[in-house]
Structures are given as C-alpha cells and as structure tokens.
Coordinates of C-alpha atoms in Angstrom, one line a residue:
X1 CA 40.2 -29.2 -6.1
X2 CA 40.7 -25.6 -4.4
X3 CA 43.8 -23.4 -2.8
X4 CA 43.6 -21.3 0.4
X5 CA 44.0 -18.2 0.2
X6 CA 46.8 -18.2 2.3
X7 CA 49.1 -21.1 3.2
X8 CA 52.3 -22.3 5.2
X9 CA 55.3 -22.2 2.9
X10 CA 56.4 -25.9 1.0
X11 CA 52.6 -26.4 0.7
X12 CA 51.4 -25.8 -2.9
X13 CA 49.4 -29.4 -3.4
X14 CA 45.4 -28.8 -4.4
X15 CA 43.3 -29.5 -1.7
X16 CA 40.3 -32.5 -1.7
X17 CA 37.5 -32.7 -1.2
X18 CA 36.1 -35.5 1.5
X19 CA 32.9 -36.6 3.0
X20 CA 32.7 -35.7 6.9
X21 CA 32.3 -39.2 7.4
X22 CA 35.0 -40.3 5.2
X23 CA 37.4 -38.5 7.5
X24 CA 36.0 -39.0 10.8
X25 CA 34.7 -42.1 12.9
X26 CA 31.3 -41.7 14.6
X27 CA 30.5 -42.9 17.8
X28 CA 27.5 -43.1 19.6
X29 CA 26.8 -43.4 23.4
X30 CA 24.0 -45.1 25.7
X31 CA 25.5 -43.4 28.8
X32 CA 23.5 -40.9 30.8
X33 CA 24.0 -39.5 34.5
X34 CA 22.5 -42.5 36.1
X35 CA 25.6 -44.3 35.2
X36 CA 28.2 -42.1 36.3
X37 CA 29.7 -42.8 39.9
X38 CA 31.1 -39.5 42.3
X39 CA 34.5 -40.8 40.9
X40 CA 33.9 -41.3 37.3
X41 CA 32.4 -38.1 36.7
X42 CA 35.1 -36.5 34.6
X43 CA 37.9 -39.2 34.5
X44 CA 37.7 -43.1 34.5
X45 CA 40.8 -44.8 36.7
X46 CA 40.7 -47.9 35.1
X47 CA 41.1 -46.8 32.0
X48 CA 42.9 -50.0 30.5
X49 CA 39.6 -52.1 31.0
X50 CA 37.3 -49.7 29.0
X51 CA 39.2 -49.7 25.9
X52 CA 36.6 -50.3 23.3
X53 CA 33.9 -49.9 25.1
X54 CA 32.8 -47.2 22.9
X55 CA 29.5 -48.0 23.3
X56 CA 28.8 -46.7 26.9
X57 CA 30.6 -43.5 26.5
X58 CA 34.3 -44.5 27.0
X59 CA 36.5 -43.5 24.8
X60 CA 40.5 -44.6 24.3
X61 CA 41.6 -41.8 22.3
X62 CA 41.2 -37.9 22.3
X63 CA 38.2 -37.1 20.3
X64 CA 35.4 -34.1 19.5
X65 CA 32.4 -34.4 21.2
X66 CA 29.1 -32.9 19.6
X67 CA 26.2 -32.3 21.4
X68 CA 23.8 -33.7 19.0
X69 CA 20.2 -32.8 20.6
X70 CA 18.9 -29.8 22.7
X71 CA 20.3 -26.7 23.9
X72 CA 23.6 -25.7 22.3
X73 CA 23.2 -28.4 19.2
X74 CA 26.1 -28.4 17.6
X75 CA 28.8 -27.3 19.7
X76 CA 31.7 -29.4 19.5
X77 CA 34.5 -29.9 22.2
X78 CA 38.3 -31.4 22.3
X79 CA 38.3 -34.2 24.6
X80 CA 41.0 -36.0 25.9
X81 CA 41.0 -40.2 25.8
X82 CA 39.1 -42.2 28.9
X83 CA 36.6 -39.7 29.5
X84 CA 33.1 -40.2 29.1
X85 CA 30.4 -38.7 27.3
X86 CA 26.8 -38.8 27.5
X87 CA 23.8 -40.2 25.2
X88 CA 23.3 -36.5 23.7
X89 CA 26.6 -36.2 22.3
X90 CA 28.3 -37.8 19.7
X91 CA 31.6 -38.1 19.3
X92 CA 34.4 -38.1 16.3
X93 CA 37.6 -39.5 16.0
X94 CA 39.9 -38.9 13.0
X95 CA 40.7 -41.0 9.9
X96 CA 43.9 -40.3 8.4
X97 CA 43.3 -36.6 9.5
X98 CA 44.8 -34.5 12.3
X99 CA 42.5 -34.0 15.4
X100 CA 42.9 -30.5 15.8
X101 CA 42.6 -29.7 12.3
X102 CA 39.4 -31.6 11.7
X103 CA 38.2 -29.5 15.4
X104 CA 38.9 -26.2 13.3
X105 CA 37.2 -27.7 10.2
X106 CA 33.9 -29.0 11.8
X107 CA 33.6 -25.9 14.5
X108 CA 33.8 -23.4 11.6
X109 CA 31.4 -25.4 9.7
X110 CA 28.8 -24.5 12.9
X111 CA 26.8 -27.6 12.0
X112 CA 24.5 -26.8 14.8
X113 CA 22.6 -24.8 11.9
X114 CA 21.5 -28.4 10.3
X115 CA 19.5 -29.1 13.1
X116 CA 16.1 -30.8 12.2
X117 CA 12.9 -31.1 14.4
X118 CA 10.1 -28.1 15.3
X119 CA 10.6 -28.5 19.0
X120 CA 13.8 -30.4 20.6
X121 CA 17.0 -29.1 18.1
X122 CA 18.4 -32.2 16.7
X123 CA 21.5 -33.3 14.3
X124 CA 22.0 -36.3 13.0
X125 CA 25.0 -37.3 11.7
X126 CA 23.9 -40.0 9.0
X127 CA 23.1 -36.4 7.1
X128 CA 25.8 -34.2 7.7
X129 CA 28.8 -36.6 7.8
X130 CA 27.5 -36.5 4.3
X131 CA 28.6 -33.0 4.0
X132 CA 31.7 -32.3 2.0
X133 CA 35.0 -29.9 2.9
X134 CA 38.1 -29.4 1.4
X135 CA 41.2 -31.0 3.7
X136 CA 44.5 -30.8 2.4
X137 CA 46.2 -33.9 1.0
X138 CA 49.2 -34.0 3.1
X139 CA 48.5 -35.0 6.4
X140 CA 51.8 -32.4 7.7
X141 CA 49.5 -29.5 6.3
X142 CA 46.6 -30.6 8.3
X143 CA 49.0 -31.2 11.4
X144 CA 50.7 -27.2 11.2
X145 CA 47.7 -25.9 10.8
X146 CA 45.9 -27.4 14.0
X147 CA 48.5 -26.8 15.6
X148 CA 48.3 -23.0 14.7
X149 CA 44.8 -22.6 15.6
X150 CA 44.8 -24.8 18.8
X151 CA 47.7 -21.9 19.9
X152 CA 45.9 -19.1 19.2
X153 CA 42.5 -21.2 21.0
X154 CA 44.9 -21.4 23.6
X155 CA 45.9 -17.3 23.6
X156 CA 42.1 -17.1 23.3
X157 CA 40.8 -19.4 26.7
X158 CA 44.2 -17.5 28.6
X159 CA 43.2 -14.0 27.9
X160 CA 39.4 -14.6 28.6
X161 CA 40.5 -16.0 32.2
X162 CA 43.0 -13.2 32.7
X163 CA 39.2 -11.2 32.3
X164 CA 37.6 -13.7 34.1
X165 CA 40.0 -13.2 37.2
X166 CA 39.8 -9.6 37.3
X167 CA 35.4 -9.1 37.2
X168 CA 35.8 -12.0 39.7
X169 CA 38.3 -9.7 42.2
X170 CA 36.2 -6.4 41.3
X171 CA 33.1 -8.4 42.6
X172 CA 34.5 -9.1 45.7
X173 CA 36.0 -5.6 46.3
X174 CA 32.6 -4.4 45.3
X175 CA 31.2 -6.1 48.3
X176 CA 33.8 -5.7 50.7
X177 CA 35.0 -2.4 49.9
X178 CA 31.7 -0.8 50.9
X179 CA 29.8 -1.0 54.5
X180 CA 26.7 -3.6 54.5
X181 CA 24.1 -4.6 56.6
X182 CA 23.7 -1.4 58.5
X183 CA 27.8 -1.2 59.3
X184 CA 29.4 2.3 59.5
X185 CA 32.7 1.0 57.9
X186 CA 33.8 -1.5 55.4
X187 CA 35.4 -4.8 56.0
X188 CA 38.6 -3.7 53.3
X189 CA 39.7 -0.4 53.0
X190 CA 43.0 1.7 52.7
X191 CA 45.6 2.2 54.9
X192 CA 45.4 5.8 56.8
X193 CA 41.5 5.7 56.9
X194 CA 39.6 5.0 60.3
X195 CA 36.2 7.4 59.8
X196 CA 32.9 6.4 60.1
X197 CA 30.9 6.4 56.6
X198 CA 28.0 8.8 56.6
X199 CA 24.7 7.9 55.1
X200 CA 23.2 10.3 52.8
X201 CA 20.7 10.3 50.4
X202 CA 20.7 11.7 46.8
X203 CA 19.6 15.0 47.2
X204 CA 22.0 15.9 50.3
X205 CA 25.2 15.4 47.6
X206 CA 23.6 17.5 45.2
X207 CA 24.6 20.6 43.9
X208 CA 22.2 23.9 45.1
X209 CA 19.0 24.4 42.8
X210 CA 16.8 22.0 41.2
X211 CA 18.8 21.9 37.5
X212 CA 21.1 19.3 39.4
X213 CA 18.4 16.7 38.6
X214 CA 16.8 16.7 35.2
X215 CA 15.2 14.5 32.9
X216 CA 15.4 14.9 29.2
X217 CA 12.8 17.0 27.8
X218 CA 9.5 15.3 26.5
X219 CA 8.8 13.6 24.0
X220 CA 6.8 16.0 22.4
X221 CA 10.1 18.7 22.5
X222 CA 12.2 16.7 20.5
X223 CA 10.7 14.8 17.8
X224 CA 12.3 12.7 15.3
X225 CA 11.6 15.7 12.2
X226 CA 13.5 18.5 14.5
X227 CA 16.7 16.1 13.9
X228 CA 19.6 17.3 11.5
X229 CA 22.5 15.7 9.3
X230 CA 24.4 18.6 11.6
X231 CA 24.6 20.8 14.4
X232 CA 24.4 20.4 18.1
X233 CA 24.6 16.8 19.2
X234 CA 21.5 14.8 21.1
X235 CA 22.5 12.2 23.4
X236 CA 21.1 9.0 24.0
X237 CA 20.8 5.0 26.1
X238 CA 23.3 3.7 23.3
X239 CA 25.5 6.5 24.8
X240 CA 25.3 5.2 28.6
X241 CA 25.4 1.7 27.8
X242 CA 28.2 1.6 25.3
X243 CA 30.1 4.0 27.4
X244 CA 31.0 6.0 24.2
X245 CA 30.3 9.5 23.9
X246 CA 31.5 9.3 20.7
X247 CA 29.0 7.5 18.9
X248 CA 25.2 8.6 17.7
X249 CA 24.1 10.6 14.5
X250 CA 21.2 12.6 16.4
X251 CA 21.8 16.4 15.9
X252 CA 19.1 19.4 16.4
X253 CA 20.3 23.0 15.6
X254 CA 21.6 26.1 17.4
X255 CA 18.0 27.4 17.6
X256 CA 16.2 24.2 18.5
X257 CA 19.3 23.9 21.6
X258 CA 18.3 27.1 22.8
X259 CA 14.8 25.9 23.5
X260 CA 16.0 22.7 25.3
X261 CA 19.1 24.3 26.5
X262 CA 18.2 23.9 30.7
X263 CA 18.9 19.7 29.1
X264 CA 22.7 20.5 28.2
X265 CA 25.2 18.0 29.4
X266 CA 27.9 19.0 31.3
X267 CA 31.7 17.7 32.2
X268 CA 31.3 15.7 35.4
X269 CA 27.4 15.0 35.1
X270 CA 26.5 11.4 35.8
X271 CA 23.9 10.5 33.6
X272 CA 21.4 7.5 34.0
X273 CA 19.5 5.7 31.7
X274 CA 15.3 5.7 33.2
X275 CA 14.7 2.5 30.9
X276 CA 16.5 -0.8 30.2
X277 CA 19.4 -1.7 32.4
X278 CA 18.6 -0.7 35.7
X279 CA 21.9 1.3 36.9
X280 CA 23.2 2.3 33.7
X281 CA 25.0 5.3 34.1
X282 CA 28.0 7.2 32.4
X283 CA 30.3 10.6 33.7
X284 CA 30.0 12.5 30.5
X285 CA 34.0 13.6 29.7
X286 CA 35.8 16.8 29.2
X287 CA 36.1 15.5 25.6
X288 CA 32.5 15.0 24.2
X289 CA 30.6 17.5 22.3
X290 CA 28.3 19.8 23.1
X291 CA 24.9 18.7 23.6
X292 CA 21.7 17.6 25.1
X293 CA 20.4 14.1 26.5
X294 CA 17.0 12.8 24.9
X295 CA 13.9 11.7 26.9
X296 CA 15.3 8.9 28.6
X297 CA 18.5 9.9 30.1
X298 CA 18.3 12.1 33.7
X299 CA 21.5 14.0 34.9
X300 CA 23.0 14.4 38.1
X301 CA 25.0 16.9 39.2
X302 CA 27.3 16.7 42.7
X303 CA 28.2 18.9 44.9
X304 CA 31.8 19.0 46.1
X305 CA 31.5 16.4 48.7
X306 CA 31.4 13.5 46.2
X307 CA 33.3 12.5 43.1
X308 CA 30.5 11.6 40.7
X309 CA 32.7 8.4 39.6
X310 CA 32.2 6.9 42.5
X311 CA 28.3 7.7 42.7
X312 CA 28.3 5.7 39.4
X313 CA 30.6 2.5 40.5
X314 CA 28.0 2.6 43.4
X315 CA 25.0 3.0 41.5
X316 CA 26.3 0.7 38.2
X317 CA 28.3 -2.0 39.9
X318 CA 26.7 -2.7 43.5
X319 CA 24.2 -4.9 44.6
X320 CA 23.4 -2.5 47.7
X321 CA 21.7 0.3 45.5
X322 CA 20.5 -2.2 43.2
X323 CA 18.7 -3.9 46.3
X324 CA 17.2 -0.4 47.4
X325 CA 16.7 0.7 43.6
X326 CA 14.1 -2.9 43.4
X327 CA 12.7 -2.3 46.6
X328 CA 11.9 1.6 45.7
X329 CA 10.0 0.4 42.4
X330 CA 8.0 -2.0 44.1
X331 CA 3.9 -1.1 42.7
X332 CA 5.3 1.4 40.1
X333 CA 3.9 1.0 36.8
X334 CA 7.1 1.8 34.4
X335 CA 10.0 -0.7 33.7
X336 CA 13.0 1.0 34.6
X337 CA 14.0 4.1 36.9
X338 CA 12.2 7.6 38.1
X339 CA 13.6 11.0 39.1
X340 CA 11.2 9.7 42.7
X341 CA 13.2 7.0 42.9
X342 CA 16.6 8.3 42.3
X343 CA 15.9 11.0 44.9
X344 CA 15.1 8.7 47.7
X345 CA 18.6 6.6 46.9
X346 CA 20.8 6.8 49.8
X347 CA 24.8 5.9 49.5
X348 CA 27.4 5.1 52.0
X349 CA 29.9 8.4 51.7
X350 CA 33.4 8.3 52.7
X351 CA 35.3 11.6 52.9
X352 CA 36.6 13.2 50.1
X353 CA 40.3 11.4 49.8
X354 CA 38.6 7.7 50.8
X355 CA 36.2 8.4 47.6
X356 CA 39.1 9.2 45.5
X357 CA 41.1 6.0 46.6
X358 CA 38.6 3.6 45.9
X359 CA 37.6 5.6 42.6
X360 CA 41.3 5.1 41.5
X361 CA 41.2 1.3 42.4
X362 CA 37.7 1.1 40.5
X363 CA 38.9 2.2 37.1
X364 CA 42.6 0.1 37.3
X365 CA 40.2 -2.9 37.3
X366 CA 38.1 -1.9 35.1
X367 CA 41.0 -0.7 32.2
X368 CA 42.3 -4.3 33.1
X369 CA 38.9 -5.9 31.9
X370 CA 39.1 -3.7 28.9
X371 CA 42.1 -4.5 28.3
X372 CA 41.9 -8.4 28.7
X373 CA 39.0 -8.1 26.5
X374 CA 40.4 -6.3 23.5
X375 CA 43.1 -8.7 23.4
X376 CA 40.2 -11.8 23.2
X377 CA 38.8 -9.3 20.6
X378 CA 42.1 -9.3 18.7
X379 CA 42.7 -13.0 19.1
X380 CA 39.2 -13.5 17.7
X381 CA 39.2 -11.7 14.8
X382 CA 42.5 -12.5 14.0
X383 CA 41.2 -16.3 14.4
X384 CA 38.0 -15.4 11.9
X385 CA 40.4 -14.0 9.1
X386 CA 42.6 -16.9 9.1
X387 CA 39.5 -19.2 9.2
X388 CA 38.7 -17.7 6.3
X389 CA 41.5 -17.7 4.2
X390 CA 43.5 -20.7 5.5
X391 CA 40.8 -22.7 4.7
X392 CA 38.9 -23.7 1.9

C-alpha cells in the first residue's frame, strides 16, 4: 500500500501495487519494412479488415509502443489504433488501467535501463512486465491524472516547435541575409539599403596596434597554484560556450593581474574559444567583472566600422566562415582555431546602419529561442516534480 505525496482532491484510497503485466497486454509483431506498402507506411485504410491481426503489427486500439532492441531501447511512444509497428517494438495495451496514465507510469520507469545483452541492447518483456508499481485503485484517479500529464506533454511538444520554428527561420535568414557565392549583395535585406558589401578581412576591421588580437597568456603564466578563493576574475571556454559571464570560480590577485594585465577583457571584445567548438565566440558585456581570459580564449577588438555582434553572428552562426575557417586549417596540426587563421578570415561588411539592422534582427530571434526554451525548461521540471510526487 502507499500515498503520493500529492494528489487530486476526493482521492484518499491507498494505492496497489500490480505486476506490469497484470496491467497491460503485450503484443508482439513479425512486421518489418519489407511489408509496408508507399500507402501503408503510417496509416492502414482498411482498417476494419485488420482488426486482430495483432500479429503483423496492426493494432485496433491506441497503444504504447516500446522499442524493445537496439538504439533507443526502451523508449516508449503513444500510438493511435490501425497503425503499424515493426518487429523491434512491442507494444502495450491497457487492462483495466487508463492509457495515458500507464504512458506516464512506464516512461518514468525508463525501462530502457533493463536492457540485457553485451552488444545489441535488448528488453524483454517476460522480465520486466514482472516489475511491480503502485497504480491507484480507482480507475477515475488513473484517468485525471493522464489527462494532466498528457496536457502538460502537450505544453511541452508546443513550446519545443514554437523553438523549433524559430532556429528553422534564423537558418534560413542566416543564409539569405548574407551575400554567397562571390555576390556583392544578399538575396534579403532591409528596405532603404542598395550598397554593394565590401569584402574585408580580419585585420582591416581591427582597431590600430597589435593588442586588438591576443591570445591568453601561456600556460606556464597562469598555473593552477597562482589561483585564489578571491580577487580578479580569470575567464574561461565554459564562459564562451555557456554565454555566461557570470559563471566560473577562477580568481588570481591584484599583483598576479598586473603581470598579465595586456590579457584584460574589455566591454565590446569578441572573444573566441581556440579549442572545442569551432566558432564559439561571446561579446563580453558592460556588466561582467573585471578580468583576464585564460590560455584558450583570443580577443578581438573592432574598429568603428563594425559592430562586434555581428562579427560573432557571422563567425558563430554561418556556414560561410565556417567553410573558410575548415578550409584555412587544412594540414594544421591542432584541433581547433589559431590567431593565423583568424587573421586571414575575411567577412562580407555592410555599412554601419545595415550591420546594426541585421544585428537587431539577429538577437530578437535569438531571445525568442531563449525564450521558447525556458518555457520547455519550466514545463519539464515542472513535469519531473510532479512525477515525483504524484506518483508512487
């Protein structure tokens, strides 16, 4: 016998506890791709003559598929009745249990873990439908509560196309929006802007003097004993990647800075990870703290002909530099970037108030993703707590 944690009001009953396979049918199939026609490939038409005929794959009401062998064992799926499923799945349908409910119970239980077998993942469900969970006696519980989690699956599958939607646009805009194959212009740009784009490499947008590109200092300079609880902060990759020049616990002091102090950051520098993601950069903001980047990181810093923002959209998000960046690298013995390579970059450039258009454009798609994806963050933490406590 157990209790939830937490529970829909008018529910007080102890739950059970039941056999997987006391609660669930299990079917298996003998179909595989051979026998699936161009039409029949996701829906049969004539469904009336397959009922029952379980034993190919066809099945006449909504059931769970699990994929029982392979990549992805385990993973189960809601499938609506008179489609088909192949040999390595299985499928479930409920006894005297709510579908969705018993979706909720078996995907939480992740039985992709039992898997047996050294090379080719495998379940069987002889064993785990021999596993036992708690289900609520009263069949209305089970019902509400499928119901609940089936919404907030539905808020979940919504927001993550919203996101979906939006990288999809920013990848086409990303192509479009700047000039390929050797053009002067773009194929989509804003209204009140007819100029040609100029080509110009790296060190023609750079500011005067050879501090506007620099690599950390060496290895050597900044070793892991110079590092205290407190003091001036040392950036580093988990900085560029994440975005977040918040995070890190790096810190040398006032006296140690002043030795490495020609590897301050700046407001406005663009900073590039030399290892790991190829493109990784960041603008380091108005708001970070003082500091200096570590041995992998290299900083830019532009003159007033370019907005550094939209050197990084080029550099992070397009295939063009990317393409160049590959090409550049080719016999080079490191994994990653060099201040040689970044130099011989070249980028289409727009005038000043183009730049800042498509900058502007850049970052409303980009707080859209964010946004869109906090909220599937939200939904699926929010789903995780009540997993936990509206369940036994």
């Amino acid at each position: 016998m157990g209790n939830p944690k937490i529970r829909f009001k008018g529910y007080t009953d102890d739950w059970e506890q039941h056999r997987l396979e006391e609660i669930c049918t299990y079917y298996s199939s003998t179909l595989t791709a051979k026998d699936i026609d161009e039409d029949g490939i996701y829906n049969l038409y004539d469904a009336n003559s397959l009922i029952g005929k379980t034993n190919k794959g066809y099945m006449a009401e909504d059931y769970i598929t699990i994929i029982k062998d392979g990549a992805g064992v385990g993973r189960t799926r809601l499938l609506p009745k008179f489609t088909m499923f192949l040999g390595t799945m299985g499928a479930m349908i409920p006894q005297n249990s709510d579908l969705n409910f018993l979706f909720q119970l078996i995907t939480k239980a992740d039985l992709g873990k039992e898997y047996t077998g050294s090379t080719i993942p495998h379940i069987y469900f002889k064993d785990y439908g021999k596993n036992k969970y708690y289900v609520p006696c009263c069949y209305e519980e089970q019902r509400i509560l499928g119901i609940y989690f089936s919404h907030i699956d539905h808020l979940l599958t919504f927001q993550q196309c919203k996101c979906d939607e939006v990288k999809q646009l920013k990848k086409y805009m990303l192509q479009k929006m700047f000039p390929q194959n050797g053009a002067d212009i773009p194929e989509i740009r804003f209204n009140g802007f007819t100029e040609a784009w100029e080509q110009r490499r790296v060190t023609d947008i750079l500011k005067n003097g050879s501090a506007a590109m620099k690599i950390g200092p060496f290895g050597s300079a900044l070793k892991k004993e110079f590092f205290v609880e407190k003091g001036i902060k040392v950036y580093a990759q988990e900085n560029i990647f994440s975005g977040d020049f918040n995070i890190g616990e790096y810190y040398i002091t006032e006296e140690k800075f002043n030795e490495l102090k020609s590897c301050e950051l700046f407001p406005g520098d663009l900073v590039i990870s030399m290892m790991g993601t190829i493109g990784a950069c960041a603008i380091f903001p108005e708001t970070a703290e003082k500091g200096i980047m570590n041995s992998h990181l290299l900083r830019l810093q532009f003159n007033k002909n370019v907005i550094p923002e939209y050197i990084m959209f080029l550099l992070r998000d397009t295939q063009q530099i990317k393409i160049q960046i590959d090409r550049l690298s080719v016999g080079s013995i490191m994994s990653g970037l060099s201040s040689s390579v970044v130099k011989k970059l070249v980028f289409p450039v727009p005038i000043i108030e183009e730049q800042k258009q498509i900058v502007n454009f850049l970052k409303h798609l980009d707080n859209l993703i964010t946004l869109h994806q906090r909220k599937c963050n939200e939904l699926q933490n929010i789903k995780k707590f009540m997993l936990q406590n509206m369940f036994v």
